[in-house]
Coordinates of C-alpha atoms in Angstrom, one line a residue:
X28 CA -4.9 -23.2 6.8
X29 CA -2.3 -20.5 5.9
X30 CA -4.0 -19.5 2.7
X31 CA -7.8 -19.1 5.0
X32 CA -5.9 -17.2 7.8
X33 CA -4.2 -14.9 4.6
X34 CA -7.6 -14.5 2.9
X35 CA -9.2 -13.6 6.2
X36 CA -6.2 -10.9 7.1
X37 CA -7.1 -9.6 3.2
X38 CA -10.5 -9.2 4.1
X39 CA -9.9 -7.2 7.0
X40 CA -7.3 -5.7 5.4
X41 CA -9.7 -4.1 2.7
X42 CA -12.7 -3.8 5.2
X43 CA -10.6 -1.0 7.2
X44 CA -8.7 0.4 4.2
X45 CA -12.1 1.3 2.6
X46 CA -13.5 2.4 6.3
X47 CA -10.0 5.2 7.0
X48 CA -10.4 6.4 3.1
X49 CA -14.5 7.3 3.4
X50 CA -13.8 8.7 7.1
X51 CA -10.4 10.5 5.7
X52 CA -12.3 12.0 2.8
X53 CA -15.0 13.2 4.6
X54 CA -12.6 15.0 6.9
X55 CA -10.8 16.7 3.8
X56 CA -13.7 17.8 2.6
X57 CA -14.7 19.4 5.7
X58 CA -11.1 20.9 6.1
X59 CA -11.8 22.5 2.7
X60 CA -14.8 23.6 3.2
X61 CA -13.6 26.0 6.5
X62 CA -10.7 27.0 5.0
X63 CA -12.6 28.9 2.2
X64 CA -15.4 29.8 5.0
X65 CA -12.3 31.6 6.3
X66 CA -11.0 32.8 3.2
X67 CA -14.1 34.4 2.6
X68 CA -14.2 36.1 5.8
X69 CA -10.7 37.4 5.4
X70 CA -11.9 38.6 2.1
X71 CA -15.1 40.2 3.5
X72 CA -12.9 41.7 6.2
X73 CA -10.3 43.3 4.3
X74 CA -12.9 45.2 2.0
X75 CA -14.2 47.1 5.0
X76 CA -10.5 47.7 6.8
X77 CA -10.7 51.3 5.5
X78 CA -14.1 52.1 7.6
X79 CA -13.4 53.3 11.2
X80 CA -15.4 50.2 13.2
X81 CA -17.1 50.4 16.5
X82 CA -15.7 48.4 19.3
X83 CA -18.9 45.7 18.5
X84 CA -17.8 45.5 15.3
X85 CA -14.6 44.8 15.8
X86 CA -15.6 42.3 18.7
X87 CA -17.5 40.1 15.9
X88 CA -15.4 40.1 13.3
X89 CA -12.7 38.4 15.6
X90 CA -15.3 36.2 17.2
X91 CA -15.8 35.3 13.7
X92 CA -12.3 34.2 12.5
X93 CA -12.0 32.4 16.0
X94 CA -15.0 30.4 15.3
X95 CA -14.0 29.3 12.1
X96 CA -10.5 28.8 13.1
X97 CA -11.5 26.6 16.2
X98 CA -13.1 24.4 13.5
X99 CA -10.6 23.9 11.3
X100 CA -7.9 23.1 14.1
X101 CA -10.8 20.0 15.1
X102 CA -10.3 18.7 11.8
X103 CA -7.1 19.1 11.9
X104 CA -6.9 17.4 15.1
X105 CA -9.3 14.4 14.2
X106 CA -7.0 14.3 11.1
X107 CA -4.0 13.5 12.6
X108 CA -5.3 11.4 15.0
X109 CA -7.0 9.0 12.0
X110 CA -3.8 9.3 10.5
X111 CA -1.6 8.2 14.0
X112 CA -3.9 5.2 13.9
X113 CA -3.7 4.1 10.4
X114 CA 0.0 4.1 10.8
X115 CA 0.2 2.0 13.8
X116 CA -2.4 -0.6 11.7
X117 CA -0.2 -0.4 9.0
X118 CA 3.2 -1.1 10.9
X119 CA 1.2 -4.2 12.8
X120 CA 0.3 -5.2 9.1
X121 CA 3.8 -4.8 8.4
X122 CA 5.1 -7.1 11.4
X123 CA 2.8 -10.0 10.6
X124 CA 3.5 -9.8 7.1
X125 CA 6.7 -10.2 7.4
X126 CA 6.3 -12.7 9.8
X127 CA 4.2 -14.7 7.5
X128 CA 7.1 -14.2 4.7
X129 CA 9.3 -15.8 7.1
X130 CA 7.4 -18.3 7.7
X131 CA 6.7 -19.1 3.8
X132 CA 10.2 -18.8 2.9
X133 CA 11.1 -20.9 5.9
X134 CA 8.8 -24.0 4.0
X135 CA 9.7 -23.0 0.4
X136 CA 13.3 -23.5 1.3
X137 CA 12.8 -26.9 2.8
X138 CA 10.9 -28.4 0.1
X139 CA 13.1 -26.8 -2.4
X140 CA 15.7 -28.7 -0.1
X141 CA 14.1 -31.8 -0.2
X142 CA 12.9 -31.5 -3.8
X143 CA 16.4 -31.2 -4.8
X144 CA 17.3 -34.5 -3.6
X145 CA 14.7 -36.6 -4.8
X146 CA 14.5 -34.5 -8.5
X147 CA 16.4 -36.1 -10.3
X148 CA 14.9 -37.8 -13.6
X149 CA 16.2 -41.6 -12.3
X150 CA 14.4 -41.4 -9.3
X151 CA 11.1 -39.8 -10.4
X152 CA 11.4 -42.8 -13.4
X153 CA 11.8 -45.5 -10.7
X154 CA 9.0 -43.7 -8.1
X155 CA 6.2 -44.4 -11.2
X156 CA 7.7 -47.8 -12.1
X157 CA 8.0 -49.2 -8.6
X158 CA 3.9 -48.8 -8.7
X159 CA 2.3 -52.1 -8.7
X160 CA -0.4 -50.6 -10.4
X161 CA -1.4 -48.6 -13.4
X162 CA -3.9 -46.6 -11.1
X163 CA -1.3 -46.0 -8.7
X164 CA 1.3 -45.1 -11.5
X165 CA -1.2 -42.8 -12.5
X166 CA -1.8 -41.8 -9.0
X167 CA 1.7 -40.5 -8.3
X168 CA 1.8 -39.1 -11.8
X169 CA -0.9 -37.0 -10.3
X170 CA 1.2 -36.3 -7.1
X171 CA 4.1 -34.9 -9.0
X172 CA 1.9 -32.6 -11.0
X173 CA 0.3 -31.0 -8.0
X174 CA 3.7 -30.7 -5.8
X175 CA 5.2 -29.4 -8.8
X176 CA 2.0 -26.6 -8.8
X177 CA 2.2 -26.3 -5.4
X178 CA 5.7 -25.4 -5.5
X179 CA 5.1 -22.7 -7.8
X180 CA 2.2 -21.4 -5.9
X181 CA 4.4 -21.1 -2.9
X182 CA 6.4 -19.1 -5.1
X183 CA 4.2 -16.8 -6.1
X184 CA 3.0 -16.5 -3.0
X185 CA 5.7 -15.0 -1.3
X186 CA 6.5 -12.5 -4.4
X187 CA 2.7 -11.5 -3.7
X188 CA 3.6 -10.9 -0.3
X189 CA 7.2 -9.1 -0.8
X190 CA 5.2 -6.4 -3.3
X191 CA 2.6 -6.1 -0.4
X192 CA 5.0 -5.4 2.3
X193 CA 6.7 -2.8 0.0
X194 CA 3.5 -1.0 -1.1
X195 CA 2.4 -0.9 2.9
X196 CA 6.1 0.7 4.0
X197 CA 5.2 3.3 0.8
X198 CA 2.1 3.6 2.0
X199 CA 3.1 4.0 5.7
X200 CA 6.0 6.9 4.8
X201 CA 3.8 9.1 2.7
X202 CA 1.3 8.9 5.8
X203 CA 4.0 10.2 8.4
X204 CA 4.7 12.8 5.6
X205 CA 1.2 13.4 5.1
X206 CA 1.0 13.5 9.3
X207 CA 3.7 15.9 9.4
X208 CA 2.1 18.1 6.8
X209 CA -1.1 18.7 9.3
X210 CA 0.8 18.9 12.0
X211 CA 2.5 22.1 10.5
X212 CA -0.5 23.4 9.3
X213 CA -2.3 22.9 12.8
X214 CA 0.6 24.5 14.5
X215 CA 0.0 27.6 12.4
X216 CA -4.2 27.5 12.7
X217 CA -3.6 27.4 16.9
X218 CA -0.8 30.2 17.1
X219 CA -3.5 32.8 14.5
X220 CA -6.3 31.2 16.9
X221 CA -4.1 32.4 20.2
X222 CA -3.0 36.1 18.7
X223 CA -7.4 36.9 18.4
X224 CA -8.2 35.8 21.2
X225 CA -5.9 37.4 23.4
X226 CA -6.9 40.7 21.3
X227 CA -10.6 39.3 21.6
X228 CA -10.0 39.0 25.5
X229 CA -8.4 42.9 25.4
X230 CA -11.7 44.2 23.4
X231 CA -14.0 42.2 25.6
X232 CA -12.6 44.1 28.6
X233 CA -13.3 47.7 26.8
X234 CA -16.8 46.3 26.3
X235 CA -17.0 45.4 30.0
X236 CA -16.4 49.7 30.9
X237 CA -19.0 50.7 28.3
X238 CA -21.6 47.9 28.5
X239 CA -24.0 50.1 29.7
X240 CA -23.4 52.7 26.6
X241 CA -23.8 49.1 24.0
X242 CA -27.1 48.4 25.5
X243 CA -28.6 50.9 24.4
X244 CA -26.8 50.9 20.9
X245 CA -27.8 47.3 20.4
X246 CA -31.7 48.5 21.3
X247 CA -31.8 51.4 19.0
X248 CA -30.2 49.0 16.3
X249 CA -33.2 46.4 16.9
X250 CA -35.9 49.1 17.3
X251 CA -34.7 49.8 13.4
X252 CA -34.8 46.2 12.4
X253 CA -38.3 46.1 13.6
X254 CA -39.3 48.6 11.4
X255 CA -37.9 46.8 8.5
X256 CA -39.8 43.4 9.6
X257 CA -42.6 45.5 10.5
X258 CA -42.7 47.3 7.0
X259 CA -42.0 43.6 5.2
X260 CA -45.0 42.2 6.5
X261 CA -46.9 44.9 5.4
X262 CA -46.0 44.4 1.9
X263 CA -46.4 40.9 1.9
X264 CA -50.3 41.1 3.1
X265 CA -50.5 43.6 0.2
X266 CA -49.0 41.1 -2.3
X267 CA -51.4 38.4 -0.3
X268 CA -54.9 40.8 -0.9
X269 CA -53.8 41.7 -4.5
X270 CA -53.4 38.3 -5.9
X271 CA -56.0 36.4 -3.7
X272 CA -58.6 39.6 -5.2
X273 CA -58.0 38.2 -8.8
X274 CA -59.8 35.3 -7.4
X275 CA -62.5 37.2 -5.4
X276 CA -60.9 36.2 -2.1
X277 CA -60.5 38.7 0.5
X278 CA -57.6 37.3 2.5
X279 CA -54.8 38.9 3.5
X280 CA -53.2 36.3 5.2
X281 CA -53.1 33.4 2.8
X282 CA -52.5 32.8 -0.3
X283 CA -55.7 31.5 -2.3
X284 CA -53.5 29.3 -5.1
X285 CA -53.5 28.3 -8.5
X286 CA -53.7 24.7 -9.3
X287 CA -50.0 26.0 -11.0
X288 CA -48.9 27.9 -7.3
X289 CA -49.9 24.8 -5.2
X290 CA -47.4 22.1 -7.5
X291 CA -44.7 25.5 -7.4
X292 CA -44.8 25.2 -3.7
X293 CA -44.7 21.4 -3.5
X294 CA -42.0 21.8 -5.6
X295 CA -40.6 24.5 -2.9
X296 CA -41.3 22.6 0.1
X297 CA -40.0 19.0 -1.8
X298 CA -36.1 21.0 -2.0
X299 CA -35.7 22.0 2.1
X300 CA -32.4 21.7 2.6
X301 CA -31.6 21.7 -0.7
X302 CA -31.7 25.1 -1.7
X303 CA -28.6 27.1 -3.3
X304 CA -27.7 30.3 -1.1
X305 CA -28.5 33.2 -2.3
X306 CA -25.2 34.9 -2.7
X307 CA -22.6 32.7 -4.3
X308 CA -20.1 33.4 -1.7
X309 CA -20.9 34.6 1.7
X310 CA -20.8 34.4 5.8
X311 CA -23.5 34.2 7.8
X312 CA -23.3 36.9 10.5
X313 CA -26.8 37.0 12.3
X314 CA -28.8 34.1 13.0
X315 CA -32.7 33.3 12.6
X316 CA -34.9 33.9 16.0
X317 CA -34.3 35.2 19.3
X318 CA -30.9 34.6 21.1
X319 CA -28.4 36.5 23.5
X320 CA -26.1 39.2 21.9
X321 CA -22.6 37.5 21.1
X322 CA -20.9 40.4 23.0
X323 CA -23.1 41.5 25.6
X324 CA -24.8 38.7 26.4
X325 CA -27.3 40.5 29.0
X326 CA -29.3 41.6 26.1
X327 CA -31.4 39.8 24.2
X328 CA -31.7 40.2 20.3
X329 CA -34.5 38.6 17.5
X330 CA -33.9 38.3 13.8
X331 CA -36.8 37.3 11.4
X332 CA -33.9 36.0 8.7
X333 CA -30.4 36.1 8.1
X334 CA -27.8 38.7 7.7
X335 CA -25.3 37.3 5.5
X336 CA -21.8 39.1 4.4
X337 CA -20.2 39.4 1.1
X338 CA -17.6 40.6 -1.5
X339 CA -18.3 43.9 -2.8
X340 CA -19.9 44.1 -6.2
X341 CA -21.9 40.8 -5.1
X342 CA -25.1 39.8 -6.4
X343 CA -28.0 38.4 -4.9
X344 CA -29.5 35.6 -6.3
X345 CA -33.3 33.8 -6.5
X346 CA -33.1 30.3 -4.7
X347 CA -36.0 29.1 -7.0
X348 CA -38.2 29.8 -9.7
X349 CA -40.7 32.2 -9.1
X350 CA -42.5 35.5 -10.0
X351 CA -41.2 38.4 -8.8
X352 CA -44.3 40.2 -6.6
X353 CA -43.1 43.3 -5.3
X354 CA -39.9 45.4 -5.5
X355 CA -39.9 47.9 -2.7
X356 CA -37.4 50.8 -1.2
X357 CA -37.2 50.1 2.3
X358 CA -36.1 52.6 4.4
X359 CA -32.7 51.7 6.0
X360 CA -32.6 48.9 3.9
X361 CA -32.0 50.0 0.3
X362 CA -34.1 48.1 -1.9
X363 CA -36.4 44.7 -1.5
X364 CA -37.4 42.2 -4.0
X365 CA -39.8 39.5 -3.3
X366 CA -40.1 36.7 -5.1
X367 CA -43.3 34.4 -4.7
X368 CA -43.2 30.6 -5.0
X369 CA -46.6 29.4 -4.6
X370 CA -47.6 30.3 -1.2
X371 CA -44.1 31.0 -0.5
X372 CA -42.2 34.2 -0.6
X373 CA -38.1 35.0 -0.2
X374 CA -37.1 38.5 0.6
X375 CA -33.7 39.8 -0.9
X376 CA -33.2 43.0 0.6
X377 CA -30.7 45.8 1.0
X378 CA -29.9 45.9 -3.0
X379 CA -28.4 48.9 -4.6
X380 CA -29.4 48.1 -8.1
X381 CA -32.0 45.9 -9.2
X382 CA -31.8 43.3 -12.5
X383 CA -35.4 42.6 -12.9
X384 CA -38.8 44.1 -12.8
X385 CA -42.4 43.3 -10.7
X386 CA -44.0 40.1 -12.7
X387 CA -41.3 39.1 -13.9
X388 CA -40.5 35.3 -13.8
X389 CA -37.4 34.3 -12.4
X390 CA -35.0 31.0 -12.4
X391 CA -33.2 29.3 -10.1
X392 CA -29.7 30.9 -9.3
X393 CA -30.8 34.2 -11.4
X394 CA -29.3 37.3 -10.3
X395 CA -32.0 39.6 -9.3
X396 CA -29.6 42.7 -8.0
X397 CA -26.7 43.9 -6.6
X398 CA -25.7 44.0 -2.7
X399 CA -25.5 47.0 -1.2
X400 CA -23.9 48.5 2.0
X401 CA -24.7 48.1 5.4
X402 CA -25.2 51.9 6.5
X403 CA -23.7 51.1 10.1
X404 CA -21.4 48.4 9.3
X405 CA -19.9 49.5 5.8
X406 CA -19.8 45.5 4.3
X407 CA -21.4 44.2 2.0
X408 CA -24.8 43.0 3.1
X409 CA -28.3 41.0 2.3
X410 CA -30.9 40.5 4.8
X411 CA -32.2 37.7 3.5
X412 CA -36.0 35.8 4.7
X413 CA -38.5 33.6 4.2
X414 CA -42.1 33.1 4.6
X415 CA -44.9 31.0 4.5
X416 CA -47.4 33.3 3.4
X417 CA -47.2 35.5 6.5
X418 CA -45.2 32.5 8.9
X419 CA -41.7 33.2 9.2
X420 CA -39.2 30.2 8.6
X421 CA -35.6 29.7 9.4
X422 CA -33.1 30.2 6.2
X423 CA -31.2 28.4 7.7
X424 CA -33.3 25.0 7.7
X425 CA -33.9 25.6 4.3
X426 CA -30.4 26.8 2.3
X427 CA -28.0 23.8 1.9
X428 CA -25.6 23.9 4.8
X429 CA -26.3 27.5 5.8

């Protein structure tokens, strides 16, 4: 009965060990994963401290940190609190075990007690030859044997135990250090996390004075960005009528494709999700589609892709193999490459210098350019989209945990 209960207590003992690790490594992965997200926005920060910001600027860079920040203090949080909980499993385990010792000890002494008395070679000589049998000689041959095992098993049993009570009170102080470790480094994510936002809270009320004046800033700055979409999906039909006149088609809004384009763009559509970003390091700063202004949340603003920040020098990068179909100076936007994938097309633009030339095929994580300025913001900037022929899909839906 003993052994069942300690085989069951095992079982459960493993079940949740292997249950705490998954869920524990999970969260350090996540924990990692912010803390370079906000090592690369310090980065991406610091190499525009030199250029004189507007008030919005400034307002979303520290809405940015506080973001991140907020996230890594959750982890921290969940954390510590996985952590409180495996201790108090542990010290429970740790108080049963040692109960059961107890109790094992407690037997092994009194049959080492009574095992004493009746051990000696006389007696165990006069126990087989008072059988009246040779089967029952035979019988408490067999008797002696297993007590003897049984004996030893005890023995064993209770070594097993010692070493597993003295791994679980290892285990149980390197998880209060462990605890104490991300308690530290929680302490220091909140107190950064409290210094922005009371400087976020003082910026927010100089935006309050002049929200009138950032109205019309934030217009003017989409009237430009529609002029950019605008002058994209101009391009785009012309890359559409070009190819599809190869073929005699005289579309302009759909690719007419290959037998070779169509199993490209299965191939396309078969990685959503998947895809690598297109910078190897970077933040997103502006979101797909139409949503409030993060600041002045009366106005409304629309983005046909993403705006993602980098280090300087960075380079923009194809997300698949392709051809590259058009490679275009935008105005306001540096320059554009577009790189077809069947009947789909990715748009890399605001590059300063450019790696490769119109019709040439591209791989996977190539770099296609460099990544220029932002004229109004002075970082380090790609818009970066993605159509469906003329359709315009999120990024975000597509780029592996963009």
């Amino acid at each position: 009965m003993i052994k069942l209960r300690f085989f069951i207590f095992f079982l459960l003992l493993t079940a949740t060990t292997g249950i705490f690790a998954q869920t524990k490594a999970e969260l350090e992965t996540r924990r990692k994963e912010i803390q370079k997200e906000i090592a690369e926005i310090n980065r991406i920060l610091v190499s525009t401290q030199q250029k004189e910001k507007s008030l919005l600027e400034e307002v979303e860079e520290i809405q940015l940190r506080i973001t991140s920040v907020e996230k890594l203090v959750r982890v921290y949080n969940q954390e510590a609190n996985l952590i409180t909980q495996n201790i108090n499993e542990n010290a429970n385990r740790i108080d049963r075990l040692r109960t059961d010792l107890s109790n094992l000890k407690e037997d092994y002494g009194l049959m080492i007690q009574e095992s004493y008395r009746s051990n000696n070679q006389q007696n165990r000589i006069m126990f087989l030859l008072s059988s009246e049998s040779f089967f029952q000689a035979y019988k408490r041959l067999q008797y002696m044997k297993q007590y003897a095992n049984y004996r030893k098993q005890q023995g064993e049993e209770i070594q097993a135990k010692t070493k597993e009570l003295q791994a679980l009170n290892d285990e149980l102080f390197k998880q209060r250090k462990e605890k104490e470790s991300i308690l530290a480094e929680n302490r220091k994510a909140k107190s950064e996390l409290v210094s922005d936002q009371k400087n976020l809270k003082s910026l927010l009320a100089q935006v309050k004075v002049k929200e009138k004046d950032f109205k019309s800033e934030i217009k003017d700055k989409q009237k430009q960005v529609a002029k950019i979409d605008q002058e994209i999906e101009r391009l785009i039909k012309e890359a559409i009528a070009r190819e599809n006149a190869k073929s005699g088609s005289k579309s302009t809004t759909r690719f007419k494709l290959t037998p070779e384009a169509k199993a490209l763009a299965k191939d396309f559509s078969k990685n959503k999700g998947k895809l690598p970003w297109p910078v190897t390091s970077g933040i997103v700063s502006m979101r797909f589609g139409k949503h409030r202004h993060p600041i002045v949340r009366t106005t409304m603003i629309e983005s046909n892709g993403v705006r993602i920040d980098t280090e300087k020098h960075s380079n923009a990068r194809a997300i698949f193999e392709g051809e590259v179909s058009q490679i275009n100076k935008i105005p306001g936007a540096n320059i554009a490459v577009m790189i077809r994938h069947g009947d789909y097309i990715t748009v890399y633009n605001n590059l300063d210098k450019v790696y490769v030339e119109k019709g040439d095929t591209v791989f996977r994580n190539q770099d296609i350019g460099r990544v220029g300025k932002n004229p109004s913001s002075g970082k380090t900037t790609l818009f970066f989209q993605l159509f469906k022929n003329l359709k315009k899909l999120n990024p975000e839906l597509w780029i592996y945990k963009m």
